[in-house]
XYZ file of C-alpha atoms in Angstrom:
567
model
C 8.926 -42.958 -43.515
C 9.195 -39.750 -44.862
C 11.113 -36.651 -43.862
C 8.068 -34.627 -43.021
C 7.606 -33.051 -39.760
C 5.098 -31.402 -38.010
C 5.499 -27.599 -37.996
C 3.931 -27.210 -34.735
C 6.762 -29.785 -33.179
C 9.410 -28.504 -35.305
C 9.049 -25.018 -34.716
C 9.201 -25.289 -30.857
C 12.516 -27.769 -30.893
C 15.500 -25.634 -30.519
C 18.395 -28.557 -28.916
C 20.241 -25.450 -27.462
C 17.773 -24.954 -25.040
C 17.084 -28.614 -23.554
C 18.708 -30.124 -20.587
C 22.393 -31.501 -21.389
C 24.243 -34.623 -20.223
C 27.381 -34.753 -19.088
C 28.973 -37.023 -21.631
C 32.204 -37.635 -20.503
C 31.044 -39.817 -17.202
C 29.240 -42.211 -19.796
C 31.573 -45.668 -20.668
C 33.263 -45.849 -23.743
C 30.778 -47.657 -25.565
C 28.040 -45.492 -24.134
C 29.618 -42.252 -25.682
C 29.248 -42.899 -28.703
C 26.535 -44.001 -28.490
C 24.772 -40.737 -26.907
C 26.844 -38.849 -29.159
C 25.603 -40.469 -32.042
C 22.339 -39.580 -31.222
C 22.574 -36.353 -30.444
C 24.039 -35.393 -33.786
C 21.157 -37.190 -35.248
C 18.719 -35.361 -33.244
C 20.158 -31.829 -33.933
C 20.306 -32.905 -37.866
C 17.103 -33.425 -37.754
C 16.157 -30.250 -35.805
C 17.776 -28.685 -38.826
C 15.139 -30.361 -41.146
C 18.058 -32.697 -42.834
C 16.542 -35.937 -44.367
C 16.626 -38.986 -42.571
C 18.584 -40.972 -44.944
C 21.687 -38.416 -44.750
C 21.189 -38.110 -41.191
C 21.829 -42.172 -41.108
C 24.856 -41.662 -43.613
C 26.280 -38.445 -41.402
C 25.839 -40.541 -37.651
C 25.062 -44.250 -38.682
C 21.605 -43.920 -36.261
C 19.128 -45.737 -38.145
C 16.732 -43.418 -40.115
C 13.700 -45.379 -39.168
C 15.365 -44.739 -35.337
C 15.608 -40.399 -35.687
C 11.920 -39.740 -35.206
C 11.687 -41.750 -32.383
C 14.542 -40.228 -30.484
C 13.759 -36.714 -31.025
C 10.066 -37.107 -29.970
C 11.729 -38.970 -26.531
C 13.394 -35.674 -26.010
C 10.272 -33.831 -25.999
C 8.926 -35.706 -22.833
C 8.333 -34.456 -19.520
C 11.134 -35.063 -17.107
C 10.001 -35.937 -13.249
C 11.403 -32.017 -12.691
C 8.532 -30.412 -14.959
C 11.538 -29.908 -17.790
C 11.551 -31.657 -21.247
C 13.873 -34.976 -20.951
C 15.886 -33.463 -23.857
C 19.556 -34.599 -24.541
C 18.916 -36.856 -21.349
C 16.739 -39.343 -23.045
C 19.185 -40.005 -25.590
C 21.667 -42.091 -22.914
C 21.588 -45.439 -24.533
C 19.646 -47.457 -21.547
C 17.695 -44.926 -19.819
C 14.315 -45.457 -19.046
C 12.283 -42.250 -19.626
C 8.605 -43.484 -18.466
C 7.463 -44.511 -15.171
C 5.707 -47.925 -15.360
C 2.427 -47.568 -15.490
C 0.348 -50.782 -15.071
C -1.915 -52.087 -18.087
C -3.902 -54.711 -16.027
C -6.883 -53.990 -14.151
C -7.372 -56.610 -12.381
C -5.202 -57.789 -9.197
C -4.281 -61.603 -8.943
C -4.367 -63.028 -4.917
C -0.817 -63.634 -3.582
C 1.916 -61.657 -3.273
C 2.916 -61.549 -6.979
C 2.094 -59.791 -9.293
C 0.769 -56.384 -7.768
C 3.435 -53.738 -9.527
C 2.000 -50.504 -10.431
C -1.679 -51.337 -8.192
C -1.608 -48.382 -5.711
C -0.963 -46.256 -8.324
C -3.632 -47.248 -10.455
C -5.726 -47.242 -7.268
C -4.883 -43.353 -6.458
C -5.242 -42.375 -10.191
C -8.557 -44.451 -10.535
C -9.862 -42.343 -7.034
C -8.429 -39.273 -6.502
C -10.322 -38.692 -3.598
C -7.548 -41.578 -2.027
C -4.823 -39.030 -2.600
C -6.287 -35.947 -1.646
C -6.713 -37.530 1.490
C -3.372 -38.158 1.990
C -2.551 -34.902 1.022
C -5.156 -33.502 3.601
C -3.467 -35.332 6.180
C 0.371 -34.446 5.684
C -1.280 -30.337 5.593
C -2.793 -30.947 8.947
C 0.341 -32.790 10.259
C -1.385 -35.885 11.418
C 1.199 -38.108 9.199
C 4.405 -36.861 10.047
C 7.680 -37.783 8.737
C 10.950 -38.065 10.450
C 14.250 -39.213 9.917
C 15.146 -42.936 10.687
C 17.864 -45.410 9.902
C 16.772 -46.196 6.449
C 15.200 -42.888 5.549
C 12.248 -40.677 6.413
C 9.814 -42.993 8.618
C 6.112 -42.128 8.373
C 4.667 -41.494 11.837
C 0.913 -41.910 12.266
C 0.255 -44.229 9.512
C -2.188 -46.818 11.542
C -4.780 -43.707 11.558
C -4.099 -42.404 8.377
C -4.565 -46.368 7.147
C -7.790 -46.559 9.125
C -8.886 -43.193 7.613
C -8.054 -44.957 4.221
C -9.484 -48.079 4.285
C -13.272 -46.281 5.357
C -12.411 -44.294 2.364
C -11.948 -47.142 -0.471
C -15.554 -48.750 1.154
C -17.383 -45.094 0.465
C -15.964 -45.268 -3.112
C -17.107 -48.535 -3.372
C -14.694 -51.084 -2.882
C -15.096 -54.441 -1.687
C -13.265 -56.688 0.544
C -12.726 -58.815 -2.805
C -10.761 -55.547 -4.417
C -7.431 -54.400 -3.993
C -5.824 -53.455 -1.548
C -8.816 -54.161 0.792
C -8.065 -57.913 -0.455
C -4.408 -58.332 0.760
C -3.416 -59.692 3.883
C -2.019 -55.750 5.342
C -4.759 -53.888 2.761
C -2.118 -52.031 1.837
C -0.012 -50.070 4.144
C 3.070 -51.203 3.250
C 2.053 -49.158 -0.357
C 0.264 -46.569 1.691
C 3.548 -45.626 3.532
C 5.035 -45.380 -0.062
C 2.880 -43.028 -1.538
C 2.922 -41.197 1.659
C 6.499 -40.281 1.092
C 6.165 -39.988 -2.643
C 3.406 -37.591 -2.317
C 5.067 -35.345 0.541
C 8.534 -35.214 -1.424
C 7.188 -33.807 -4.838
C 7.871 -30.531 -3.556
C 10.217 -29.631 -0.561
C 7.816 -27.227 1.112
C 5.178 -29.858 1.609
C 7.756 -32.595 2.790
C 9.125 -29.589 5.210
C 5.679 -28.981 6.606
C 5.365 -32.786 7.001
C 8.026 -33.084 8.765
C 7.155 -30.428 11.098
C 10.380 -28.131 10.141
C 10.737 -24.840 11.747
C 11.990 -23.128 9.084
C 12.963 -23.717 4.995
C 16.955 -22.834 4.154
C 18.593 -22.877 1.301
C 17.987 -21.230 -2.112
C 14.607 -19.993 -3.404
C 10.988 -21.295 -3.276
C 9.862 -22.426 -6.592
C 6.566 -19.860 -6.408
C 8.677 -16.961 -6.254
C 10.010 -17.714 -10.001
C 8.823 -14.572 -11.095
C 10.985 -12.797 -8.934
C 14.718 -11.807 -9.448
C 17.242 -13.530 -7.701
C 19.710 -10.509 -7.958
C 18.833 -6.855 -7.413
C 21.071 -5.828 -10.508
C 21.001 -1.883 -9.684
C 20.475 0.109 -7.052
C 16.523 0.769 -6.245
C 15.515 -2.180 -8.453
C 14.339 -3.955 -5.543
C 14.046 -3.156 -1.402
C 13.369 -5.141 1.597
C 11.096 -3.993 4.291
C 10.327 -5.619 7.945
C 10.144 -4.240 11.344
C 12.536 -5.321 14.138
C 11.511 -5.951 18.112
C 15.370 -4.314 19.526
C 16.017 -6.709 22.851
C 15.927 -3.889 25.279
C 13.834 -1.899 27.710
C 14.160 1.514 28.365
C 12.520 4.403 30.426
C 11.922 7.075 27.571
C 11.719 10.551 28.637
C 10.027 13.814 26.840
C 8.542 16.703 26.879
C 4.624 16.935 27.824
C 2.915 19.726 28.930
C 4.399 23.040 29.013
C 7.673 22.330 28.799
C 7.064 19.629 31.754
C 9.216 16.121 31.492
C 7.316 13.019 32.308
C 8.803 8.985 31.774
C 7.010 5.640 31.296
C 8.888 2.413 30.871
C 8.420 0.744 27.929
C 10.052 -3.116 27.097
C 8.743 -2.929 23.659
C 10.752 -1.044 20.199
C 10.197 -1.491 16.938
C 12.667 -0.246 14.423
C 10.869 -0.646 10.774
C 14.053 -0.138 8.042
C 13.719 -0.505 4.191
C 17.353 -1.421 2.882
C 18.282 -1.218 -0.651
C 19.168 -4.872 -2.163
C 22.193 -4.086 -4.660
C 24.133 -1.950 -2.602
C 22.589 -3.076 1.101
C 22.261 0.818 1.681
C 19.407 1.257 4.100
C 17.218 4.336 2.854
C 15.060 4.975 5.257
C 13.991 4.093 9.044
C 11.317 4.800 11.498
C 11.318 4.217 15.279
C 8.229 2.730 17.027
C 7.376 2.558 20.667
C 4.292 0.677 20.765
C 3.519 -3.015 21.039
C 2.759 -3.328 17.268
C 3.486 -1.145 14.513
C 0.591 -0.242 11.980
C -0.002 0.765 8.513
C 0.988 4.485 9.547
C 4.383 3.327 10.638
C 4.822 1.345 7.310
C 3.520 4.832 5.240
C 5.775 6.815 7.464
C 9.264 4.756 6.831
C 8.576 4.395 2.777
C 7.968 8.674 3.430
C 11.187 8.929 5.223
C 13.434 6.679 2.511
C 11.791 9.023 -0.067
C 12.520 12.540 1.623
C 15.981 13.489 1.569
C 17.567 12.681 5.160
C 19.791 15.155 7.482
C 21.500 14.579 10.519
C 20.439 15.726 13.376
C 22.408 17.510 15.924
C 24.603 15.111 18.243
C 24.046 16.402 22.395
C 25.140 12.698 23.780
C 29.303 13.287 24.273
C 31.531 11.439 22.400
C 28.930 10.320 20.194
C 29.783 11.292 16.591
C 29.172 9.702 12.801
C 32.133 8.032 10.928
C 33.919 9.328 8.550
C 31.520 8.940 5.265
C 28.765 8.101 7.074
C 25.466 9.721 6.146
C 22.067 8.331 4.362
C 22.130 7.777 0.293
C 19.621 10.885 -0.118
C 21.945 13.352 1.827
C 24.976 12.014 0.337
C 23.427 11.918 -3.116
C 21.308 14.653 -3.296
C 20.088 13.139 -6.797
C 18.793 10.129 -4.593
C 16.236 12.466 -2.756
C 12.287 11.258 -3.752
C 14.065 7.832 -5.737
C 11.630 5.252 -6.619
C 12.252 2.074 -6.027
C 10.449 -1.042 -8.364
C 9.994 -3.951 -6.710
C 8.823 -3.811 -2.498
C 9.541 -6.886 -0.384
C 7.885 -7.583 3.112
C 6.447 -10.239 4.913
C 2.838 -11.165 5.627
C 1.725 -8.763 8.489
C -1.592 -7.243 8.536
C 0.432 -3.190 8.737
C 1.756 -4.326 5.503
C -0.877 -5.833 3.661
C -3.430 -2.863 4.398
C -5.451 -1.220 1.809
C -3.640 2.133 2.560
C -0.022 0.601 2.624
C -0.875 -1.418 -0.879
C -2.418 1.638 -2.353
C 0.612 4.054 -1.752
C 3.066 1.660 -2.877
C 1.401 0.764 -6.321
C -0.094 4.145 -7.351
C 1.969 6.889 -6.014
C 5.496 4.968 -5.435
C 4.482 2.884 -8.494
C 6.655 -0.362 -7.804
C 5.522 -3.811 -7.736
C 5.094 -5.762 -4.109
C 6.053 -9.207 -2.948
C 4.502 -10.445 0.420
C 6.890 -13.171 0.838
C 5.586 -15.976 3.986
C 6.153 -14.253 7.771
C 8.619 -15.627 10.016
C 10.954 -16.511 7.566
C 14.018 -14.619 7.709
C 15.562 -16.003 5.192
C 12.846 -14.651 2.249
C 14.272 -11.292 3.413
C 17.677 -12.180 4.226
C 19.649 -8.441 4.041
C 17.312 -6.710 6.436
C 17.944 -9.933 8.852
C 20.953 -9.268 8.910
C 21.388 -5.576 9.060
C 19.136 -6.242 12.064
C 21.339 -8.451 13.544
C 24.539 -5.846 13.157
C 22.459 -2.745 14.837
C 21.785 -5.297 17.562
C 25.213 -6.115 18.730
C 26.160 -2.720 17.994
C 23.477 -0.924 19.401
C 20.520 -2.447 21.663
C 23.193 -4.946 22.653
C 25.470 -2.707 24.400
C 22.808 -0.292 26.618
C 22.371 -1.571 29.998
C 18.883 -2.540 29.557
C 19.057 -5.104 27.264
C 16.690 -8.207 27.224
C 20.099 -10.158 24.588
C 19.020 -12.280 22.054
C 16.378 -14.590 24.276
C 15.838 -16.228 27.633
C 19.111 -18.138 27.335
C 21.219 -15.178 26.670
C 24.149 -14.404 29.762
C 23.281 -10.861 29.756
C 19.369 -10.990 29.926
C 19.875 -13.182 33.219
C 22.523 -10.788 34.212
C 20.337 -7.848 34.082
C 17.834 -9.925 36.696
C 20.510 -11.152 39.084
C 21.802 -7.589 39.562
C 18.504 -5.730 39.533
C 19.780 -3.579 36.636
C 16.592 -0.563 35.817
C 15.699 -0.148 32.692
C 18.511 2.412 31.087
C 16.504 6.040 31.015
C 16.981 7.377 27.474
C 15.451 10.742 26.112
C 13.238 10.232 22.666
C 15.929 13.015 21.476
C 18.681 10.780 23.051
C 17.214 7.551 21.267
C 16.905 8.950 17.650
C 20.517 10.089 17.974
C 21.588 6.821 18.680
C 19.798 5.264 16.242
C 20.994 7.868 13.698
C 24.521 7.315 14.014
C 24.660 3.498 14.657
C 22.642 3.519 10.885
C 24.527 6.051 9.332
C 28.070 4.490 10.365
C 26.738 1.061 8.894
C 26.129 2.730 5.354
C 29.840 3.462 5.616
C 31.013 0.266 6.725
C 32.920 -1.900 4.477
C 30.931 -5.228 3.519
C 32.909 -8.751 2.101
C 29.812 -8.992 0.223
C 29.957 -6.304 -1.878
C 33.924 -6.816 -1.710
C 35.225 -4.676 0.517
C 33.512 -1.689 -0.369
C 30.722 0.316 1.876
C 26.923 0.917 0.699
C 27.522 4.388 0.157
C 30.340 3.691 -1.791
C 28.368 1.062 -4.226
C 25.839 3.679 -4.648
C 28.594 6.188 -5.341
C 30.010 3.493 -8.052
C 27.041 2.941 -9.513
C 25.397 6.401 -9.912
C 29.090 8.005 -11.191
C 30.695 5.263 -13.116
C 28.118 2.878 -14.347
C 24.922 6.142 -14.242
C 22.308 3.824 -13.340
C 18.863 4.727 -14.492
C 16.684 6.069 -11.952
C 13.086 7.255 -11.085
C 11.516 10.069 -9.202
C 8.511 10.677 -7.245
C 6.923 13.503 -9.179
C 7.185 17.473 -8.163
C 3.450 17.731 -7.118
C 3.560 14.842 -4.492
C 6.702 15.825 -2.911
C 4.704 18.805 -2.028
C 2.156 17.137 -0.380
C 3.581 13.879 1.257
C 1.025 14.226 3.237
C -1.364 12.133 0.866
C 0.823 9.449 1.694
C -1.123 8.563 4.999
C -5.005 7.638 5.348
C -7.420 10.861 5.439
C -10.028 11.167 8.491
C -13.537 12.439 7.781
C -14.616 15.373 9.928
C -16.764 18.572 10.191
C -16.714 21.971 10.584
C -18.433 23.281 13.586
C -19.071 26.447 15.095
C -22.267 28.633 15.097
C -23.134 31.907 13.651
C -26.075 32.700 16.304
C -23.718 32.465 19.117
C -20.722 33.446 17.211
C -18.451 31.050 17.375
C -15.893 30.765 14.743
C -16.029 28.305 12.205
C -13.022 25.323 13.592
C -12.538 21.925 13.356
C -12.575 19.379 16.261
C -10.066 16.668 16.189
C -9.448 13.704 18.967
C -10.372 16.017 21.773
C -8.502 19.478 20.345
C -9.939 22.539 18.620
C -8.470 23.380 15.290
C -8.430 26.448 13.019
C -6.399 29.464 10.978
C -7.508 32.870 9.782
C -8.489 31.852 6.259
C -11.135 29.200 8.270
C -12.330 31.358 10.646
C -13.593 33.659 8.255
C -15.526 30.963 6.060
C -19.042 31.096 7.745
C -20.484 29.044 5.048
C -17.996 26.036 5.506
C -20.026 25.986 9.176
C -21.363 22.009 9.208
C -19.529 21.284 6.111
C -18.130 17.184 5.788
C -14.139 17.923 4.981
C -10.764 15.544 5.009
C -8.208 15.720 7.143
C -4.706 14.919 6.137
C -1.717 14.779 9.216
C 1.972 14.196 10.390
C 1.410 10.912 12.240
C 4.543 12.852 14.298
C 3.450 16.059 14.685
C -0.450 16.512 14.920
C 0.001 20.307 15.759
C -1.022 21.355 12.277
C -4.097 19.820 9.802
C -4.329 19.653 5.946
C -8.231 20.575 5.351
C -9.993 19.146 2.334
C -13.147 19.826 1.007
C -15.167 16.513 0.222
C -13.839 16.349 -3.364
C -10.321 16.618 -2.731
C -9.672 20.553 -2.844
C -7.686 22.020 -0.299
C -9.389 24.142 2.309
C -7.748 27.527 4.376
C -4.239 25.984 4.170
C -3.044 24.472 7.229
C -5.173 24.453 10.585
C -3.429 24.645 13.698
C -4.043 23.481 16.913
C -5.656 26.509 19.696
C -4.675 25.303 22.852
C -1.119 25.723 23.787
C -0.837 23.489 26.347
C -2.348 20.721 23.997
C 0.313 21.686 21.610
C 3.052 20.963 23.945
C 1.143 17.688 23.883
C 1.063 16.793 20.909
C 4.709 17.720 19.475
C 6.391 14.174 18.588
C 3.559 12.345 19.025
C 1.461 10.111 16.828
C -2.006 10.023 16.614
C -3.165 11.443 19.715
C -5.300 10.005 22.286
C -5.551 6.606 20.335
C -3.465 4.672 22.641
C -0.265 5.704 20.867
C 2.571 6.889 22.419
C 5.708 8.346 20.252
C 7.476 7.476 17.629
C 10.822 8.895 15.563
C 11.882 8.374 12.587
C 14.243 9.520 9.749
């Protein structure tokens, strides 16, 4: 043999890289063996010639090439076998059986379902269908997992092997149990190759514990601040009787059992940058558009009228206690699977105007998001927890069932009262210590890492800060109005009549298609478009006052919405 190699295998061998053995656990005589060996094996990585190789480890030469090309086989775990097939009586193929043929008795039939599934594959993607649509099931027993509807599923199989074909005189139709005792083996070997189809098998309500292995691309560790956020909207257990302002000045209440608080929290430091407050039975794309607005515009507090409520000392939002954190990018945007957050609009501002990559990780798993959980959790017990009106944590929970057995109303909170609230209970968690980031407060991590370390950062450019505006969806409309009888050019919008100077002077805009660009909070005022994206008369209010009074801290009006906050 000579000591030729092949370029292409050579070039790609680098023993550094390959999985390792732990040595010392090996016997004596095993050692040095597997030592042997693996100086051999990196020799020859290093293009030495067999025969010193043999002089320099004592591994035969005519032995080298067949180690090293052991190391380059697949592992069960996807990897290369590497320094792991070089442990002197390993085994590093699976039998795979040679005869074709099956001999009657009940000798003699290693390695036959195998060859059965790999000589049909239609066999296995039934059994694959089956464990997807939970008609095999496996659970825990004595011995191991026990498969649970295998008669069916063996039924289901055996009709199978006669459509392909098979005989009564072929295997496994030919056996005395056709089979099932294999069946119920490749059941479990089939479900267990990865651990989210063995956790859907056996019906588990949730998947723990490290990462999913499709979600390699992503890092495991926000490094920085504002390399990557989490996003998700929380129900808050309570039920309150919100109070504003409607017409003229007039108070009116409804009771609503339903509040969504929608957050984006910063994954390095845990600093949440931005919330929005819902009171609707769903949130939508606009509330998703309005809280990535509202973690990009610099935040300030709003004026405290509840007594004895006040912010901690330190406590603020990163953009008002940074001001270089005002318009900050972010690059990587993490949220579940709901329909708000996988809308065209919601995709479109987050890749082309915030410019950061998304990851819509599986819904209803709180642990793919796990530092929003459980910044939800803390405004819970701090917050929604303690009002009078709670609903607790579910139907078990002591203070839910207190609330019915003493009749306790619904606590009546002001919108004004409710953003307050919410303000400070956020604002004193960015100042709270955390034992995760050892001891020290979000604020204070962002502080570290924007003054010591002076992390990198991006901004949303000048021209859109301008016009955050063209963060939500545009509505088509016209412009109406009628020179004969002299009415003014204005534009009608859900049931009010809009218009400004610089319109009502534009007779030839009269009939006109235009886009119309809003506050989902404050409808009082339109951004007018043309139809190729030029702005029109500047901003159009609305003519009615007492629809005005209406329409202050609301969202979009007369759609079934009701109000929303945010900051």
């Amino acid at each position: 043999m000579t000591g030729r190699r092949s370029a292409a295998v050579t070039d790609r061998a680098d023993p550094t890289l390959w999985p390792t053995v732990a040595w010392p656990t090996l016997s004596g005589d095993q050692q040095k063996i597997f030592r042997a060996r693996e100086e051999a094996v990196r020799l020859y990585c290093q293009r030495a010639s067999l025969r010193a190789i043999e002089a320099a480890t004592g591994v035969p030469f005519s032995s080298v090439r067949r180690l090293y090309e052991r190391c380059l086989q697949t592992h069960a775990d996807g990897r290369l076998q590497g320094l792991r097939a070089l442990v002197p009586y390993e085994h590093v193929k699976s039998y795979r059986r040679s005869a074709t043929s099956v001999r009657s008795g009940p000798a003699g039939k290693a390695g036959a379902f195998q060859q059965l599934l790999e000589r049909h594959p239609e066999l296995e993607v039934l059994i694959v269908h089956e464990l997807q649509a939970h008609h095999v099931v496996l659970r825990d027993g004595p011995n191991g997992l026990v498969v649970s509807g295998l008669s069916a599923l063996h039924k289901r199989f055996r009709l199978l092997c006669l459509e392909l074909g098979l005989t009564q005189r072929d295997y496994p139709l030919v056996q005395h149990e056709q089979g099932i005792r294999s069946l119920a083996a490749a059941v479990k070997s089939i479900a267990t190759r990865s651990f989210e189809l063995a956790a859907r098998a056996a019906l588990a309500q949730k998947r723990s514990g490290g990462v999913r292995p499709n979600a390699e691309g992503l890092p495991l560790v926000a490094t920085i601040p504002f390399d990557a956020v989490e996003f998700d909207g929380h129900r808050v257990d309570v039920r309150l009787r919100i109070v504003f302002e409607r017409v003229a000045g007039v108070e009116e209440s409804f009771e609503i059992d339903r509040v969504w608080l929608l957050s984006i929290i910063d994954i390095c430091s845990r600093a949440i940058l931005g919330y929005h407050i819902v009171l609707e039975p769903e949130y939508s794309r606009f509330d998703v558009l309005k809280t990535v607005e509202r973690a990009l515009v610099p935040w300030r507090p709003p004026a405290l009228t509840i007594p004895g409520l006040r912010f901690a000392s330190g406590a603020g939002m990163p953009s008002e206690r940074f001001p270089e954190l005002g318009y900050a990018l972010w690059n990587l945007f993490r949220f579940d699977n709901a329909k708000a957050n996988l809308a065209e609009d919601t995709l479109r501002v987050l890749t082309d105007i915030v410019g950061c990559g998304v990851h819509a990780g599986p819904a209803y798993r709180p642990n793919e998001r796990p530092h929003i959980e459980r910044f939800f959790g803390m405004l819970a017990s701090v917050l929604a927890h303690r009002l009078p009106g709670t609903t607790g944590t579910g139907p078990a929970d002591p203070r839910r069932h207190l609330a019915e057995l003493t009749g306790t109303a619904p606590a009546v909170v002001r919108l004004d009262e409710l953003m307050e609230l919410t303000a400070v209970a956020i604002a004193n968690y960015n100042a709270a210590s955390h034992t995760s980031l050892g001891g020290r407060s979000p604020l204070e991590m962002l502080g570290y890492y924007l003054r010591e370390k002076q992390s990198a950062l991006r901004w949303l450019a000048e021209p859109m800060r301008r016009n955050l505006c063209l963060l939500q969806h545009e509505h088509e409309g016209h412009v109406r109005g009628s020179i004969v009888k002299g009415v003014r050019p204005y534009i009608h919008f859900f049931g009010a009549r809009y218009t400004s100077h610089a319109l009502a002077g534009r007779a030839d805009l009269i009939g006109k298609p235009v886009l119309l660009y809003f506050d989902t909070e404050d409808v009082r005022a339109l951004r007018v478009f043309d139809a190729a994206g030029r702005e029109l008369c500047g901003l159009c209010r609305v003519v009615d006052p007492k629809t005005e009074f209406s329409r202050k801290g609301t969202g979009v009006p007369q759609t079934g919405r009701t109000c929303a906050a945010s900051a």
